[in-house]
C-alpha cells in the first residue's frame, strides 16, 4: 500500500509489457500491461491515503491501512485490496481520466484471460496496450511523475505501438543477420570490458540503451525457441529434474562479484543477476547514489535452462532487472 513501491512495480511491469509487445509475445504484453495499469491506479490512490486501496467490507484491512494494525485480527500480509476496475472507478473520482470504464474492458479482459485461462484474443492486444498507455500517462501527470523517467526507452515510441513493434522486428532481423555473419567468421575472445560496461556517473543507460533494446529482443526470442526445443512435451517436474549441470558461478577473472537470486523472465527458472564490483557506476554525484547509502547495480544475467544471457546493465534495464539493491547480495 506504499505509493513508491507501487510506482516502481508499475514501471517494471510496463517495461516488460512493451518488451513483450516488440517480440510479438502478446500474452505477456497484456498480462504485464494489465498489472502495471492496476499498480499505477493504486499508486494514485495510495498518494491520497492507503485506506483508498482496501476493500471497505474487510475491517481488518481498514485497520492496517489507517495505522491501527495493533487492533487487527489478521496480519498485514492478508490485507484485502480492491481490483483493477474498482481502482479505476475510485481514481476517476479524484482526477480526470481520458478513457471510460468501457474503454478499459479490453485490457482487463485480456489480462484476466491470460492469468486465468492462459489465452486471450490476440487481435485486441494493441488496443489493450494503447489503453494502458493512455491511463498510465494520466496517472503519471496526476502524480507529477516525469514521462521519460517512467517509460525510459519507450517514452517516444509508446504513442505509436504499431510502429514500435515494426521497428523492433526490423532491428531484430538485422541483428540476427549480423549474428549469422559473425558466426561465419573466425571466433574471437569475448571482451568483458567493452564500451557498454564502462562506469557512467550520471546515467548508466546512455546512448547505447537503444542498441541493448535490439539485442534483448533477439536474445529473448532465441531463448524461447531453445526452451521449446529442449523441453517440448515435458512436464514441470521433468523439466526441474532435467540433467543440467550448472557451471561454476565464479567470475573471478572479472574481479570481485556479488549475486542476487532472481527468476528468469523467459522460462521462470531460478537463476541470479550478478554485479561486478569493477563495473559499478562512479559514486561522485548524488543522483547516482541510491537512497540510504551504497547500492550495487546488476550487470550480468545468465539462465542455464533457456540460455538467456544479458551482458550489461543496459540489457538488464530493458527487462526491468537493473534496479540497484543494498540487500540480498551474496559474494561469489
PDB file of C-alpha atoms in Angstrom, residues 30-225:
ATOM      1  CA  UNK A  30      -1.354  -7.766 -21.920  1.00  0.00           C
ATOM      2  CA  UNK A  31      -0.587  -9.585 -18.677  1.00  0.00           C
ATOM      3  CA  UNK A  32       2.152  -7.163 -17.636  1.00  0.00           C
ATOM      4  CA  UNK A  33       0.306  -4.193 -19.120  1.00  0.00           C
ATOM      5  CA  UNK A  34      -2.763  -5.003 -17.058  1.00  0.00           C
ATOM      6  CA  UNK A  35      -0.784  -5.472 -13.858  1.00  0.00           C
ATOM      7  CA  UNK A  36       1.161  -2.268 -14.472  1.00  0.00           C
ATOM      8  CA  UNK A  37      -2.048  -0.305 -15.017  1.00  0.00           C
ATOM      9  CA  UNK A  38      -3.589  -1.638 -11.802  1.00  0.00           C
ATOM     10  CA  UNK A  39      -0.474  -0.780  -9.784  1.00  0.00           C
ATOM     11  CA  UNK A  40      -0.400   2.736 -11.246  1.00  0.00           C
ATOM     12  CA  UNK A  41      -4.043   3.335 -10.347  1.00  0.00           C
ATOM     13  CA  UNK A  42      -3.384   2.084  -6.842  1.00  0.00           C
ATOM     14  CA  UNK A  43      -0.337   4.332  -6.567  1.00  0.00           C
ATOM     15  CA  UNK A  44      -2.613   7.274  -7.291  1.00  0.00           C
ATOM     16  CA  UNK A  45      -4.993   6.154  -4.550  1.00  0.00           C
ATOM     17  CA  UNK A  46      -2.172   5.489  -2.100  1.00  0.00           C
ATOM     18  CA  UNK A  47      -0.861   9.013  -2.715  1.00  0.00           C
ATOM     19  CA  UNK A  48      -4.116  10.294  -1.237  1.00  0.00           C
ATOM     20  CA  UNK A  49      -4.419   7.706   1.539  1.00  0.00           C
ATOM     21  CA  UNK A  50      -3.697   3.943   1.798  1.00  0.00           C
ATOM     22  CA  UNK A  51      -7.247   3.286   3.004  1.00  0.00           C
ATOM     23  CA  UNK A  52      -8.485   4.017  -0.539  1.00  0.00           C
ATOM     24  CA  UNK A  53      -6.850   0.763  -1.694  1.00  0.00           C
ATOM     25  CA  UNK A  54      -8.617  -1.628   0.644  1.00  0.00           C
ATOM     26  CA  UNK A  55     -11.876  -3.491   0.380  1.00  0.00           C
ATOM     27  CA  UNK A  56     -14.195  -1.495   2.633  1.00  0.00           C
ATOM     28  CA  UNK A  57     -16.013  -4.688   3.614  1.00  0.00           C
ATOM     29  CA  UNK A  58     -12.923  -6.002   5.405  1.00  0.00           C
ATOM     30  CA  UNK A  59     -12.478  -4.148   8.681  1.00  0.00           C
ATOM     31  CA  UNK A  60      -9.069  -5.668   9.460  1.00  0.00           C
ATOM     32  CA  UNK A  61      -7.744  -4.295   6.165  1.00  0.00           C
ATOM     33  CA  UNK A  62      -9.044  -0.845   7.071  1.00  0.00           C
ATOM     34  CA  UNK A  63      -7.304  -1.053  10.418  1.00  0.00           C
ATOM     35  CA  UNK A  64      -3.970  -1.771   8.742  1.00  0.00           C
ATOM     36  CA  UNK A  65      -4.489   0.987   6.167  1.00  0.00           C
ATOM     37  CA  UNK A  66      -5.272   3.579   8.833  1.00  0.00           C
ATOM     38  CA  UNK A  67      -2.289   2.756  11.051  1.00  0.00           C
ATOM     39  CA  UNK A  68      -4.260   0.745  13.602  1.00  0.00           C
ATOM     40  CA  UNK A  69      -2.594  -2.609  12.931  1.00  0.00           C
ATOM     41  CA  UNK A  70      -2.351  -3.493  16.639  1.00  0.00           C
ATOM     42  CA  UNK A  71      -6.151  -3.936  16.704  1.00  0.00           C
ATOM     43  CA  UNK A  72      -6.349  -6.090  13.575  1.00  0.00           C
ATOM     44  CA  UNK A  73      -7.213  -9.783  13.953  1.00  0.00           C
ATOM     45  CA  UNK A  74      -5.242 -10.774  10.839  1.00  0.00           C
ATOM     46  CA  UNK A  75      -1.705  -9.900   9.697  1.00  0.00           C
ATOM     47  CA  UNK A  76      -0.957  -7.171   7.174  1.00  0.00           C
ATOM     48  CA  UNK A  77       0.027  -9.810   4.629  1.00  0.00           C
ATOM     49  CA  UNK A  78      -3.680 -10.737   4.403  1.00  0.00           C
ATOM     50  CA  UNK A  79      -4.933  -7.245   3.610  1.00  0.00           C
ATOM     51  CA  UNK A  80      -7.694  -7.341   1.003  1.00  0.00           C
ATOM     52  CA  UNK A  81      -7.433  -4.675  -1.683  1.00  0.00           C
ATOM     53  CA  UNK A  82      -9.804  -3.678  -4.455  1.00  0.00           C
ATOM     54  CA  UNK A  83      -9.442  -4.913  -8.020  1.00  0.00           C
ATOM     55  CA  UNK A  84      -8.273  -3.000 -11.073  1.00  0.00           C
ATOM     56  CA  UNK A  85     -11.762  -1.920 -12.164  1.00  0.00           C
ATOM     57  CA  UNK A  86     -12.686  -0.552  -8.738  1.00  0.00           C
ATOM     58  CA  UNK A  87      -9.298   1.166  -8.549  1.00  0.00           C
ATOM     59  CA  UNK A  88     -10.078   2.836 -11.882  1.00  0.00           C
ATOM     60  CA  UNK A  89     -13.500   3.970 -10.634  1.00  0.00           C
ATOM     61  CA  UNK A  90     -12.068   5.412  -7.429  1.00  0.00           C
ATOM     62  CA  UNK A  91      -9.190   7.091  -9.242  1.00  0.00           C
ATOM     63  CA  UNK A  92     -11.704   8.622 -11.656  1.00  0.00           C
ATOM     64  CA  UNK A  93     -13.375  10.475  -8.793  1.00  0.00           C
ATOM     65  CA  UNK A  94     -10.041  12.003  -7.782  1.00  0.00           C
ATOM     66  CA  UNK A  95      -8.656  13.016 -11.181  1.00  0.00           C
ATOM     67  CA  UNK A  96      -9.873  13.357 -14.771  1.00  0.00           C
ATOM     68  CA  UNK A  97      -9.456  10.107 -16.699  1.00  0.00           C
ATOM     69  CA  UNK A  98      -9.067  10.256 -20.512  1.00  0.00           C
ATOM     70  CA  UNK A  99     -10.949   6.962 -21.006  1.00  0.00           C
ATOM     71  CA  UNK A 100     -14.229   5.497 -19.820  1.00  0.00           C
ATOM     72  CA  UNK A 101     -14.790   2.304 -17.890  1.00  0.00           C
ATOM     73  CA  UNK A 102     -15.864   0.523 -21.084  1.00  0.00           C
ATOM     74  CA  UNK A 103     -12.567   1.519 -22.737  1.00  0.00           C
ATOM     75  CA  UNK A 104     -10.620  -0.281 -20.017  1.00  0.00           C
ATOM     76  CA  UNK A 105     -12.531  -3.525 -20.560  1.00  0.00           C
ATOM     77  CA  UNK A 106     -10.335  -4.942 -23.401  1.00  0.00           C
ATOM     78  CA  UNK A 107      -7.207  -4.581 -21.247  1.00  0.00           C
ATOM     79  CA  UNK A 108      -8.702  -6.179 -18.137  1.00  0.00           C
ATOM     80  CA  UNK A 109     -10.384  -8.949 -20.129  1.00  0.00           C
ATOM     81  CA  UNK A 110      -7.132  -9.772 -21.916  1.00  0.00           C
ATOM     82  CA  UNK A 111      -5.120  -9.729 -18.682  1.00  0.00           C
ATOM     83  CA  UNK A 112      -7.617 -11.970 -16.891  1.00  0.00           C
ATOM     84  CA  UNK A 113      -7.779 -14.301 -19.869  1.00  0.00           C
ATOM     85  CA  UNK A 114      -4.026 -14.870 -19.770  1.00  0.00           C
ATOM     86  CA  UNK A 115      -3.875 -15.079 -15.969  1.00  0.00           C
ATOM     87  CA  UNK A 116      -6.797 -17.472 -15.525  1.00  0.00           C
ATOM     88  CA  UNK A 117      -7.239 -19.290 -18.834  1.00  0.00           C
ATOM     89  CA  UNK A 118      -3.837 -18.979 -20.476  1.00  0.00           C
ATOM     90  CA  UNK A 119      -5.251 -17.282 -23.565  1.00  0.00           C
ATOM     91  CA  UNK A 120      -6.789 -14.085 -24.939  1.00  0.00           C
ATOM     92  CA  UNK A 121      -7.833 -12.593 -28.261  1.00  0.00           C
ATOM     93  CA  UNK A 122      -4.545 -11.590 -29.920  1.00  0.00           C
ATOM     94  CA  UNK A 123      -6.326  -9.133 -32.196  1.00  0.00           C
ATOM     95  CA  UNK A 124      -7.137  -6.971 -29.150  1.00  0.00           C
ATOM     96  CA  UNK A 125      -3.570  -6.744 -27.877  1.00  0.00           C
ATOM     97  CA  UNK A 126      -2.711  -3.413 -29.464  1.00  0.00           C
ATOM     98  CA  UNK A 127      -5.945  -1.762 -28.318  1.00  0.00           C
ATOM     99  CA  UNK A 128      -5.452  -3.129 -24.805  1.00  0.00           C
ATOM    100  CA  UNK A 129      -1.911  -1.771 -24.570  1.00  0.00           C
ATOM    101  CA  UNK A 130      -2.967   1.577 -26.043  1.00  0.00           C
ATOM    102  CA  UNK A 131      -5.469   1.978 -23.199  1.00  0.00           C
ATOM    103  CA  UNK A 132      -2.779   1.009 -20.694  1.00  0.00           C
ATOM    104  CA  UNK A 133      -0.506   3.746 -22.052  1.00  0.00           C
ATOM    105  CA  UNK A 134      -3.276   6.347 -22.007  1.00  0.00           C
ATOM    106  CA  UNK A 135      -4.282   5.582 -18.410  1.00  0.00           C
ATOM    107  CA  UNK A 136      -0.643   5.426 -17.315  1.00  0.00           C
ATOM    108  CA  UNK A 137       0.134   8.866 -18.732  1.00  0.00           C
ATOM    109  CA  UNK A 138      -2.910  10.355 -16.979  1.00  0.00           C
ATOM    110  CA  UNK A 139      -1.865   8.868 -13.640  1.00  0.00           C
ATOM    111  CA  UNK A 140       1.732   9.995 -14.073  1.00  0.00           C
ATOM    112  CA  UNK A 141       0.533  13.540 -14.776  1.00  0.00           C
ATOM    113  CA  UNK A 142      -1.602  13.468 -11.626  1.00  0.00           C
ATOM    114  CA  UNK A 143       1.321  12.239  -9.536  1.00  0.00           C
ATOM    115  CA  UNK A 144       3.679  14.728 -11.227  1.00  0.00           C
ATOM    116  CA  UNK A 145       5.969  11.899 -12.346  1.00  0.00           C
ATOM    117  CA  UNK A 146       8.160  12.552 -15.395  1.00  0.00           C
ATOM    118  CA  UNK A 147       7.279  10.598 -18.537  1.00  0.00           C
ATOM    119  CA  UNK A 148      10.931   9.867 -19.553  1.00  0.00           C
ATOM    120  CA  UNK A 149      11.760   8.652 -16.051  1.00  0.00           C
ATOM    121  CA  UNK A 150       8.878   6.177 -16.007  1.00  0.00           C
ATOM    122  CA  UNK A 151       8.822   4.986 -19.621  1.00  0.00           C
ATOM    123  CA  UNK A 152      12.558   5.088 -20.298  1.00  0.00           C
ATOM    124  CA  UNK A 153      13.358   3.903 -23.810  1.00  0.00           C
ATOM    125  CA  UNK A 154       9.641   3.670 -24.619  1.00  0.00           C
ATOM    126  CA  UNK A 155       8.977   7.358 -23.849  1.00  0.00           C
ATOM    127  CA  UNK A 156       8.761   8.369 -27.521  1.00  0.00           C
ATOM    128  CA  UNK A 157       7.541   5.172 -29.179  1.00  0.00           C
ATOM    129  CA  UNK A 158       4.762   4.339 -26.666  1.00  0.00           C
ATOM    130  CA  UNK A 159       2.252   6.507 -28.549  1.00  0.00           C
ATOM    131  CA  UNK A 160       2.620   4.530 -31.788  1.00  0.00           C
ATOM    132  CA  UNK A 161       2.616   0.865 -30.803  1.00  0.00           C
ATOM    133  CA  UNK A 162       2.411  -0.489 -34.338  1.00  0.00           C
ATOM    134  CA  UNK A 163       5.476   1.442 -35.424  1.00  0.00           C
ATOM    135  CA  UNK A 164       7.284   0.422 -32.219  1.00  0.00           C
ATOM    136  CA  UNK A 165       6.697  -3.256 -32.982  1.00  0.00           C
ATOM    137  CA  UNK A 166       7.623  -2.986 -36.657  1.00  0.00           C
ATOM    138  CA  UNK A 167      10.831  -1.087 -35.865  1.00  0.00           C
ATOM    139  CA  UNK A 168      11.812  -3.672 -33.246  1.00  0.00           C
ATOM    140  CA  UNK A 169      11.161  -6.569 -35.625  1.00  0.00           C
ATOM    141  CA  UNK A 170      13.171  -4.973 -38.408  1.00  0.00           C
ATOM    142  CA  UNK A 171      16.016  -4.253 -35.995  1.00  0.00           C
ATOM    143  CA  UNK A 172      15.879  -7.828 -34.687  1.00  0.00           C
ATOM    144  CA  UNK A 173      16.102  -9.255 -38.213  1.00  0.00           C
ATOM    145  CA  UNK A 174      19.114  -7.057 -38.949  1.00  0.00           C
ATOM    146  CA  UNK A 175      20.745  -8.084 -35.690  1.00  0.00           C
ATOM    147  CA  UNK A 176      20.147 -11.772 -36.447  1.00  0.00           C
ATOM    148  CA  UNK A 177      21.792 -11.312 -39.840  1.00  0.00           C
ATOM    149  CA  UNK A 178      24.791  -9.697 -38.171  1.00  0.00           C
ATOM    150  CA  UNK A 179      24.982 -12.585 -35.714  1.00  0.00           C
ATOM    151  CA  UNK A 180      24.891 -15.042 -38.606  1.00  0.00           C
ATOM    152  CA  UNK A 181      27.616 -13.201 -40.484  1.00  0.00           C
ATOM    153  CA  UNK A 182      29.807 -13.087 -37.380  1.00  0.00           C
ATOM    154  CA  UNK A 183      29.293 -16.811 -36.810  1.00  0.00           C
ATOM    155  CA  UNK A 184      30.918 -17.487 -40.173  1.00  0.00           C
ATOM    156  CA  UNK A 185      33.995 -15.548 -39.175  1.00  0.00           C
ATOM    157  CA  UNK A 186      36.869 -16.747 -37.039  1.00  0.00           C
ATOM    158  CA  UNK A 187      35.837 -16.827 -33.355  1.00  0.00           C
ATOM    159  CA  UNK A 188      37.366 -14.136 -31.236  1.00  0.00           C
ATOM    160  CA  UNK A 189      37.798 -13.952 -27.484  1.00  0.00           C
ATOM    161  CA  UNK A 190      34.911 -12.353 -25.618  1.00  0.00           C
ATOM    162  CA  UNK A 191      35.726  -8.937 -24.187  1.00  0.00           C
ATOM    163  CA  UNK A 192      34.115  -8.183 -20.818  1.00  0.00           C
ATOM    164  CA  UNK A 193      35.488  -4.638 -20.652  1.00  0.00           C
ATOM    165  CA  UNK A 194      33.506  -3.286 -23.604  1.00  0.00           C
ATOM    166  CA  UNK A 195      32.095   0.196 -24.074  1.00  0.00           C
ATOM    167  CA  UNK A 196      28.692  -0.712 -22.648  1.00  0.00           C
ATOM    168  CA  UNK A 197      30.186  -1.724 -19.320  1.00  0.00           C
ATOM    169  CA  UNK A 198      32.170   1.418 -18.587  1.00  0.00           C
ATOM    170  CA  UNK A 199      31.069   3.080 -15.333  1.00  0.00           C
ATOM    171  CA  UNK A 200      28.959   6.168 -16.013  1.00  0.00           C
ATOM    172  CA  UNK A 201      28.485   8.725 -13.251  1.00  0.00           C
ATOM    173  CA  UNK A 202      25.136  10.199 -14.300  1.00  0.00           C
ATOM    174  CA  UNK A 203      23.009   7.555 -16.028  1.00  0.00           C
ATOM    175  CA  UNK A 204      24.223   4.096 -16.995  1.00  0.00           C
ATOM    176  CA  UNK A 205      21.658   3.801 -19.819  1.00  0.00           C
ATOM    177  CA  UNK A 206      23.326   6.440 -22.026  1.00  0.00           C
ATOM    178  CA  UNK A 207      23.078   6.364 -25.830  1.00  0.00           C
ATOM    179  CA  UNK A 208      23.716   2.635 -26.108  1.00  0.00           C
ATOM    180  CA  UNK A 209      20.416   1.712 -24.455  1.00  0.00           C
ATOM    181  CA  UNK A 210      18.734   1.600 -27.869  1.00  0.00           C
ATOM    182  CA  UNK A 211      21.268  -0.983 -29.006  1.00  0.00           C
ATOM    183  CA  UNK A 212      20.517  -3.015 -25.887  1.00  0.00           C
ATOM    184  CA  UNK A 213      16.807  -2.976 -26.710  1.00  0.00           C
ATOM    185  CA  UNK A 214      17.514  -4.599 -30.066  1.00  0.00           C
ATOM    186  CA  UNK A 215      19.932  -7.139 -28.574  1.00  0.00           C
ATOM    187  CA  UNK A 216      17.452  -8.175 -25.888  1.00  0.00           C
ATOM    188  CA  UNK A 217      14.651  -8.643 -28.438  1.00  0.00           C
ATOM    189  CA  UNK A 218      16.870 -11.096 -30.313  1.00  0.00           C
ATOM    190  CA  UNK A 219      18.086 -12.876 -27.184  1.00  0.00           C
ATOM    191  CA  UNK A 220      14.595 -13.330 -25.732  1.00  0.00           C
ATOM    192  CA  UNK A 221      13.287 -14.769 -28.988  1.00  0.00           C
ATOM    193  CA  UNK A 222      16.214 -17.196 -29.263  1.00  0.00           C
ATOM    194  CA  UNK A 223      15.885 -18.254 -25.609  1.00  0.00           C
ATOM    195  CA  UNK A 224      12.181 -19.017 -26.082  1.00  0.00           C
ATOM    196  CA  UNK A 225      12.889 -21.129 -29.151  1.00  0.00           C
TER     197      UNK A 225
END
